Amino acid sequence: MNDVAVSLSQHLRAVAAPTGDLALVLGQLAVAGKLVARELARAALSGRLGTTGGINVQGEVVKKLDLWANDVMVQALEASHLVCGMVSEEMDEPLHLPDRCAQAKYVVCFDPVDGSSNLDVNGVVGTIFSIRPKQGRGADHLKADAMQPGSAQVAAGYIMYGPSTMLVCAAGRGVDAFTLEPTIGEFIRSHEKIQIPSRGHIYSVNEARAPVWQPGILRFVDYLRAPDQATGRPYTARYVGSMVADLHRTLLEGGVFLYPAEAGEDGKSSGKLRLQYEAAPMAFVVEQAGGKASTGSERILDIHPTSPHQRVPVVIGSRDDVALAEEFVAGRH
Ligand code: FBP
C-alpha cells in the first residue's frame, strides 16, 4: 500500500470541489461497485449466474447479473439526489426522475456489466460510467441531455472486477486508479495520474471477425503482426473479450484496442460498442491519460449521438498507434 493511503472520497473532495456534488455522485458509483463486486464473488453460489431468458434492446441475451447490477446502479444514483436522468445498456429508454429535476445536476450513462460473455466463466467484467451535466428541465430535455457528445462529460471511468476490484476515474484532472481494500471496504488510490505510453507493443481485437473488417483495419493489423525490429514489430495480441479489461491493460501498458466497423450483411457496420456508455467514457479516460480515441477516422468525443444505444467503431489507446491506424483507414499508409 502507498505510504500515505489516499481514499477515493478524500481524492474526490479535492478534484470535485467546490460543490462536492460530483464527488457525491462518484461516491455512489463506488458504493454500487462494491455491491456488484461482492455479488460477483459469490454469484455461482447464490444462483445469480446464467440468463434471465430475456433479450435487451440491443438484441442480446440478458444475464441475471446484468439486470441485478442495473438495479443497483439505478438505486445508488437515485440516492444521490443529484441525478435526474440515466441511460443504461439494460434499459430500452432513458430513465427520467422528474421529482429530482429541481436539484439534480447530472445525467449518467452506464453499462452495469461490461463483458457479460465472461460472467458465467468467472472472467473479468466491469461497470462503465459517464457523467454529463444536466442542461435543461423536464423529460424533453432529458433526451437532449443524454445525447450530449462525449466532450461534454464532466467525469467518466470504470470499475473492473478482476483479481482485485479497481475503480479508474477521470474528472478533468488526469486519471487515477483506486484499489478496493477488502479488509476495510475502502477504495485506496493505487495509481496516480496515469499516463498511457505514446506507443505500445500489444494489439487487442477479436480476430475471428477479420473477414468482415474494413480493408484499412485489416492492413493495419497485418502491419502490426509483421516482424520488423526497427519499428518494434511484431506486436503481440491480447483479447479478454471485456472492453474494461482490454482497455485497462492498454491504459497501463500502451498499444491499441479495436472494435472496428464491419462490412457485409450481418456485419456490424457501425462496430459493436455503444457510444454513450462504452466508447465515449473510455475515450474520455484515455484522452485524459494522453492517449487517443477514434472511430478510425473521427475523434469519438466529437460525435453527436442520434440515439441512446448508438454503436460506433472504436480504435483507442496509445497516441501513435491510433494515429497510425487512422493513416491505414484513410489509405495513406
Ligand atoms: P456487453 O456490454 O454486452 O458485455 O458487450 C460489450 C463487450 O462485451 C465488450 O466488453 C467487449 O469488448 C466486446 O463486447 C466483445 O465482443 P465480441 O465477443 O464480439 O468480441
PDB file of C-alpha atoms and ligand atoms in Angstrom, residues 60 89 111 113-116 206 209 239 241-243 257 259 272-274 278, ligand 1:
ATOM      1  CA  GLU A  60     -28.545  -9.543 -26.730  1.00  0.00           C
ATOM      2  CA  GLU A  89     -27.385  -0.739 -21.752  1.00  0.00           C
ATOM      3  CA  ASP A 111     -23.059  -0.180 -18.720  1.00  0.00           C
ATOM      4  CA  VAL A 113     -21.884  -5.220 -16.548  1.00  0.00           C
ATOM      5  CA  ASP A 114     -19.464  -4.886 -19.444  1.00  0.00           C
ATOM      6  CA  GLY A 115     -18.030  -8.106 -20.817  1.00  0.00           C
ATOM      7  CA  SER A 116     -21.122 -10.146 -19.975  1.00  0.00           C
ATOM      8  CA  ASN A 206     -11.465 -10.104 -31.907  1.00  0.00           C
ATOM      9  CA  ARG A 209     -14.120 -11.063 -37.188  1.00  0.00           C
ATOM     10  CA  TYR A 239      -8.030 -10.150 -26.039  1.00  0.00           C
ATOM     11  CA  GLY A 241     -13.463 -10.004 -24.630  1.00  0.00           C
ATOM     12  CA  SER A 242     -14.313  -7.469 -21.946  1.00  0.00           C
ATOM     13  CA  MET A 243     -13.659  -3.862 -23.037  1.00  0.00           C
ATOM     14  CA  PHE A 257      -7.751  -1.806 -28.588  1.00  0.00           C
ATOM     15  CA  TYR A 259     -13.690  -2.997 -32.307  1.00  0.00           C
ATOM     16  CA  LYS A 272     -20.448  -3.229 -31.736  1.00  0.00           C
ATOM     17  CA  LEU A 273     -19.637  -0.894 -28.887  1.00  0.00           C
ATOM     18  CA  ARG A 274     -22.138   1.732 -27.706  1.00  0.00           C
ATOM     19  CA  GLU A 278     -18.837   2.347 -23.634  1.00  0.00           C
TER      20      GLU A 278
HETATM   21  P1  FBP B   1     -21.562  -6.205 -23.240  1.00  0.00           P
HETATM   22  O1  FBP B   1     -21.583  -4.873 -22.590  1.00  0.00           O
HETATM   23  O2  FBP B   1     -22.905  -6.689 -23.625  1.00  0.00           O
HETATM   24  O3  FBP B   1     -20.774  -7.176 -22.497  1.00  0.00           O
HETATM   25  O4  FBP B   1     -20.818  -6.035 -24.691  1.00  0.00           O
HETATM   26  C1  FBP B   1     -19.653  -5.404 -24.824  1.00  0.00           C
HETATM   27  C2  FBP B   1     -18.471  -6.354 -24.992  1.00  0.00           C
HETATM   28  O5  FBP B   1     -18.605  -7.480 -24.213  1.00  0.00           O
HETATM   29  C3  FBP B   1     -17.167  -5.638 -24.707  1.00  0.00           C
HETATM   30  O6  FBP B   1     -16.849  -5.614 -23.365  1.00  0.00           O
HETATM   31  C4  FBP B   1     -16.159  -6.443 -25.499  1.00  0.00           C
HETATM   32  O7  FBP B   1     -15.049  -5.673 -25.882  1.00  0.00           O
HETATM   33  C5  FBP B   1     -16.968  -6.902 -26.700  1.00  0.00           C
HETATM   34  O8  FBP B   1     -18.353  -6.752 -26.355  1.00  0.00           O
HETATM   35  C6  FBP B   1     -16.704  -8.334 -27.043  1.00  0.00           C
HETATM   36  O9  FBP B   1     -17.365  -8.613 -28.222  1.00  0.00           O
HETATM   37  P2  FBP B   1     -17.021  -9.935 -29.081  1.00  0.00           P
HETATM   38  O10 FBP B   1     -17.481 -11.090 -28.257  1.00  0.00           O
HETATM   39  O11 FBP B   1     -17.799  -9.768 -30.363  1.00  0.00           O
HETATM   40  O12 FBP B   1     -15.559  -9.935 -29.317  1.00  0.00           O
END
